[in-house]
Coordinates of C-alpha atoms in Angstrom, one line a residue:
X1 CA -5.6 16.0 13.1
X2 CA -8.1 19.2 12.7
X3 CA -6.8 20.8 15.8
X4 CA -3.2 20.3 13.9
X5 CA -4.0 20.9 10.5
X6 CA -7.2 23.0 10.3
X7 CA -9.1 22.2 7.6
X8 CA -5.7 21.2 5.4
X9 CA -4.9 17.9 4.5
X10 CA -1.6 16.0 6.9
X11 CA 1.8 16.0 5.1
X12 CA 3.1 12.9 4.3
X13 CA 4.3 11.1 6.9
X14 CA 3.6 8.1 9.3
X15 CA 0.9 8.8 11.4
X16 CA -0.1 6.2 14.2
X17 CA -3.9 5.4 14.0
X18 CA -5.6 4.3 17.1
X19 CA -8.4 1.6 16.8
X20 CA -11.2 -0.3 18.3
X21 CA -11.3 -4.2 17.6
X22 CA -14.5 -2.9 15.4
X23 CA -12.4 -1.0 13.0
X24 CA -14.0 2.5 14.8
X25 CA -11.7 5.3 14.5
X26 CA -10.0 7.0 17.8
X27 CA -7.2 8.6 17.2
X28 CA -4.2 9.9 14.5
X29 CA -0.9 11.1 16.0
X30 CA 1.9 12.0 13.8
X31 CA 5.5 9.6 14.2
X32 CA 8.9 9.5 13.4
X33 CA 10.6 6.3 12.5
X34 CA 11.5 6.3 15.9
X35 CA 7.9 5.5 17.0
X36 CA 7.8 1.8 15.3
X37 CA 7.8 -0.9 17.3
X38 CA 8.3 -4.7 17.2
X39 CA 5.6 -5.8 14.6
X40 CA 3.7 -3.0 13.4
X41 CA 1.9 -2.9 10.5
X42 CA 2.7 0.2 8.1
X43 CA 0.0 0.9 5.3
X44 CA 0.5 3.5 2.8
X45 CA -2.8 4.5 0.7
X46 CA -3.0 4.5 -2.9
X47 CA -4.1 7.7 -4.9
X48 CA -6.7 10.2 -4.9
X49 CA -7.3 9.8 -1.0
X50 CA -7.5 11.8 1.5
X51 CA -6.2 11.5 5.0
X52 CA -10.1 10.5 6.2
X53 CA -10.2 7.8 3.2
X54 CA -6.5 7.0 3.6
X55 CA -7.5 5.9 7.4
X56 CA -10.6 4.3 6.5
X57 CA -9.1 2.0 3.7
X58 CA -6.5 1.3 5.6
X59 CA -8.6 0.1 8.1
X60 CA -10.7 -2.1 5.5
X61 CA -7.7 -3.5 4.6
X62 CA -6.1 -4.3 7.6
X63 CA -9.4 -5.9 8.6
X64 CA -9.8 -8.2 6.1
X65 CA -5.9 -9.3 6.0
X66 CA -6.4 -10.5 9.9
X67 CA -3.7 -7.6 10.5
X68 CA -6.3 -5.0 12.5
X69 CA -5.1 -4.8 16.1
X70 CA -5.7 -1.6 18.3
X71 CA -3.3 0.9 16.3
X72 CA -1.6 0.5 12.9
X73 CA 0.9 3.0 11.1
X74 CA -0.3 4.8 8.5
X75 CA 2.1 6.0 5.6
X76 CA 0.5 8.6 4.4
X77 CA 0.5 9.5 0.8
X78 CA -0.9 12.7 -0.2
X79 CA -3.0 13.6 -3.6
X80 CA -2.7 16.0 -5.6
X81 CA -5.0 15.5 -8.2
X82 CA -5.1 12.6 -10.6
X83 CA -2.8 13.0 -13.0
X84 CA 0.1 14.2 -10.9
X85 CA -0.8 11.0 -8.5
X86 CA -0.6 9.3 -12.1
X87 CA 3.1 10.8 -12.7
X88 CA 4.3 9.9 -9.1
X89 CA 3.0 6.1 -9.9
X90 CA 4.2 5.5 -12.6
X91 CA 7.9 6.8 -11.1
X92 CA 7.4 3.7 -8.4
X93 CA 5.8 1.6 -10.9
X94 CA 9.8 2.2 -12.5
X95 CA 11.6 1.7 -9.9
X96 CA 10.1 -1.4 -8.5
X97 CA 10.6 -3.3 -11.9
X98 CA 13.9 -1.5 -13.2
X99 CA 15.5 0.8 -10.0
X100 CA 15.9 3.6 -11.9
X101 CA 13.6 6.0 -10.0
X102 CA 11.9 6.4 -7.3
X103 CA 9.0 8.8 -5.5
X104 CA 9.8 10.6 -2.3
X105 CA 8.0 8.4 -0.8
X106 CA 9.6 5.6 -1.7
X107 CA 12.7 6.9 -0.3
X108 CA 11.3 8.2 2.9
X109 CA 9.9 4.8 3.5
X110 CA 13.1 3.0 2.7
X111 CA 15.1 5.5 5.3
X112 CA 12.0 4.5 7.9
X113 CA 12.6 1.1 7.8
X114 CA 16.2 1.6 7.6
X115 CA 16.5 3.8 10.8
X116 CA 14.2 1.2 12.5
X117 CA 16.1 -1.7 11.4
X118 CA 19.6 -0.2 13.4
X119 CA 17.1 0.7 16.6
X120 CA 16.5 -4.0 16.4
X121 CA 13.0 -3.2 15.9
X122 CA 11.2 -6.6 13.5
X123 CA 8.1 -8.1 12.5
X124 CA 7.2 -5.2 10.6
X125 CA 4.7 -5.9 8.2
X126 CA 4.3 -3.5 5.1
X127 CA 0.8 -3.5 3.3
X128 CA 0.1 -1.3 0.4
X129 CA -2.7 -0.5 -1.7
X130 CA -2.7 0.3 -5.5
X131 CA 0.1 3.6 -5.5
X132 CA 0.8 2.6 -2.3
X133 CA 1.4 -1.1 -3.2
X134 CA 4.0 0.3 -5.8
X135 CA 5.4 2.6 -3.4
X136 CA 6.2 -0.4 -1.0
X137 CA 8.2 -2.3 -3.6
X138 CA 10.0 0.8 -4.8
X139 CA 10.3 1.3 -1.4
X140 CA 12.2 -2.2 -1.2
X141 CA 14.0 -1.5 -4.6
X142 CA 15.3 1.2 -3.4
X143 CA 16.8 0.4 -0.1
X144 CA 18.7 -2.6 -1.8
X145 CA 20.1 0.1 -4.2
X146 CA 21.0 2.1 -1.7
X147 CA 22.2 -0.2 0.7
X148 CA 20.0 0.3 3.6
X149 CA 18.8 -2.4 6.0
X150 CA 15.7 -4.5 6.2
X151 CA 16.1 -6.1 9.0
X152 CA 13.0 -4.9 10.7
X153 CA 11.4 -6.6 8.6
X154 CA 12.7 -10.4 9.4
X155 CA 9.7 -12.2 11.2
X156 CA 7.4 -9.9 8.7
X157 CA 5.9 -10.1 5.8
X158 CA 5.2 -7.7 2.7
X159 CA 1.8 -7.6 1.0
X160 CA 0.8 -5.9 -2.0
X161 CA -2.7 -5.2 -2.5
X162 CA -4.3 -4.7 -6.2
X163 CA -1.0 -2.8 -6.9
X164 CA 0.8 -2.1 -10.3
X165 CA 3.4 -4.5 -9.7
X166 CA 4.4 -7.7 -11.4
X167 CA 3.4 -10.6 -9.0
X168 CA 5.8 -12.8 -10.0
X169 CA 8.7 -9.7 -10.1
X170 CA 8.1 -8.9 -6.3
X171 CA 8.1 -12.7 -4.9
X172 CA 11.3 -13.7 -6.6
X173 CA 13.5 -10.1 -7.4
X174 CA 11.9 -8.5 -4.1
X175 CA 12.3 -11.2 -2.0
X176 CA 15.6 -11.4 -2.2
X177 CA 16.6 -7.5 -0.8
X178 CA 13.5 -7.7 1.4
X179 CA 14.0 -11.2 3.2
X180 CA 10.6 -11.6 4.0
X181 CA 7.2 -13.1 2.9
X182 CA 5.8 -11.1 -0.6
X183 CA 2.5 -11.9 -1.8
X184 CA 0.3 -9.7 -4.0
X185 CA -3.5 -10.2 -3.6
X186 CA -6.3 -8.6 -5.5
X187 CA -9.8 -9.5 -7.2
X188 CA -10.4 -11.4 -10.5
X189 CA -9.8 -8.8 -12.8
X190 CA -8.9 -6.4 -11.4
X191 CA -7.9 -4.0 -14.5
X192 CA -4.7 -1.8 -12.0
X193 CA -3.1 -5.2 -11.0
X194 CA -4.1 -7.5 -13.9
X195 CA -3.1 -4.5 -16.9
X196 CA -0.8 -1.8 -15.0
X197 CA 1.2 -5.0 -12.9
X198 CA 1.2 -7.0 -16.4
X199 CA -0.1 -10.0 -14.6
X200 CA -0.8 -11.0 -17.8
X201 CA -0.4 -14.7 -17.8
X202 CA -4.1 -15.9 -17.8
X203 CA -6.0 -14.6 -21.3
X204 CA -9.6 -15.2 -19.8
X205 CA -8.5 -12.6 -16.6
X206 CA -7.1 -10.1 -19.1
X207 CA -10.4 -10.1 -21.0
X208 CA -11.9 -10.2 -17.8
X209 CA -10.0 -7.2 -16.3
X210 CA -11.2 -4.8 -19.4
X211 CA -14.7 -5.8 -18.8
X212 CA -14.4 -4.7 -15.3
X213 CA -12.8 -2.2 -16.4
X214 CA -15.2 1.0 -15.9
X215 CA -16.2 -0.1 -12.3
X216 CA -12.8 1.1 -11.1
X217 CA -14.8 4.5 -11.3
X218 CA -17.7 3.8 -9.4
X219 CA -18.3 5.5 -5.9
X220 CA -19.7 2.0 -4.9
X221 CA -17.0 0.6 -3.1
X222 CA -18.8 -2.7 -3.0
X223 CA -18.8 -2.8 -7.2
X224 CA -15.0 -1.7 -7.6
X225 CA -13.3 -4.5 -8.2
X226 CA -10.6 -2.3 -6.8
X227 CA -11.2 -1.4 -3.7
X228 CA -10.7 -4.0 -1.6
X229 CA -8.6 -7.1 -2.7
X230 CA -11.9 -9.6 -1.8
X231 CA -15.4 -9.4 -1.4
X232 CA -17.9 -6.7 -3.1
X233 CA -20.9 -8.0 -4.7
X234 CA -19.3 -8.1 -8.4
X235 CA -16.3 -10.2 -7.1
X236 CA -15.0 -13.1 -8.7
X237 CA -12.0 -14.8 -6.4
X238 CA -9.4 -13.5 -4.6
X239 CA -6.1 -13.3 -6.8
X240 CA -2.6 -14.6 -5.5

């Protein structure tokens, strides 16, 4: 990526990430659509990260789902600061509950999974985290809107980690455009799922989720209730 990019950060894009069993790093190349194969796992990262934090929470990630083999896809999305990450969010965050718009991203992943459904490629299984978590179901939103296919993803699965999104929205309206397995999963209180998903339904995690509230900005990675969806010294349970 360095020789590639110099010291600038990747475009967006999918970029194959090449693994050891441990979770060490080898590897990034930059793919097309037409590099997915038969049950790959596609990540896309949530905001404010890097390409080197993109790849190492995707790794985390993958890890603890079970879904870490020797390479993954990453879909890379780009920051650009905080509040324009913000603004591009809260366009997914839309179109996953409504349809009525959608991020770049969004759209680009639709058209991957689209072009990779006509090649008979399946099993893919999409995992996003936070942004990216709302990306994915825009994602899905938008290729039923658009009439694109999803077959790749028969035999897979979607998974939406501490994202935005309404659980209950994305296993009952998703499921039907996506045809495969949805489940969300984050921490007890997790403020991003719990308050910007409106997974509202249980009082005591809503209070919960405010009290939590200010570790979302600690470095700590272990005290975020964010960061991953279980574990961390501060965690409660992990959310379904």
């Amino acid at each position: 990526i360095r020789r590639l990019y110099g010291n600038n950060e990747p475009p967006a894009g999918l970029y194959r990430i090449e693994v050891a069993e441990d979770g060490a790093f080898f590897d990034a190349s930059k793919i097309s659509s037409s590099g997915l194969s038969n049950r790959d796992v596609i990540f896309t990262n949530g905001m404010k990260n890097g390409f080197q934090s993109a790849v190492r929470n995707g790794t985390a990630h993958l890890h603890q789902a079970g879904l870490l083999t020797d390479s993954y896809v990453l879909n890379f999305n780009p920051t650009r600061g905080f509040v324009p990450d913000i603004l591009e969010a809260s366009r997914d965050i839309v179109g996953a509950h409504t349809g009525l718009t959608h991020s770049t991203l969004a759209g680009g992943l639709a058209d991957s999974l689209h072009t990779a459904s006509l090649r008979g490629v399946t099993g893919l299984q999409l995992v996003g985290h936070s942004q990216g978590g709302a990306i994915t179901a825009s994602a899905l939103r938008y290729a039923g809107k658009a009439g694109l296919s999803l077959r790749s993803l028969a035999g897979g699965g979607v998974s939406l980690h501490g994202a935005p999104v309404n659980a209950w929205m994305a296993r009952t309206r998703l499921l039907d455009r996506a045809g495969a397995d949805i489940v969300s999963r984050a921490q007890f209180g997790d403020a991003v799922h719990v308050l910007g998903g409106l997974n509202v339904a249980n009082p005591l995690e809503v209070l919960i989720s405010i009290y939590r509230a200010p570790a979302l900005f600690s470095p700590d990675t272990s005290i975020s209730p964010h960061a991953l969806t279980c574990g961390g010294r501060t965690s409660l349970v992990c959310a379904w």
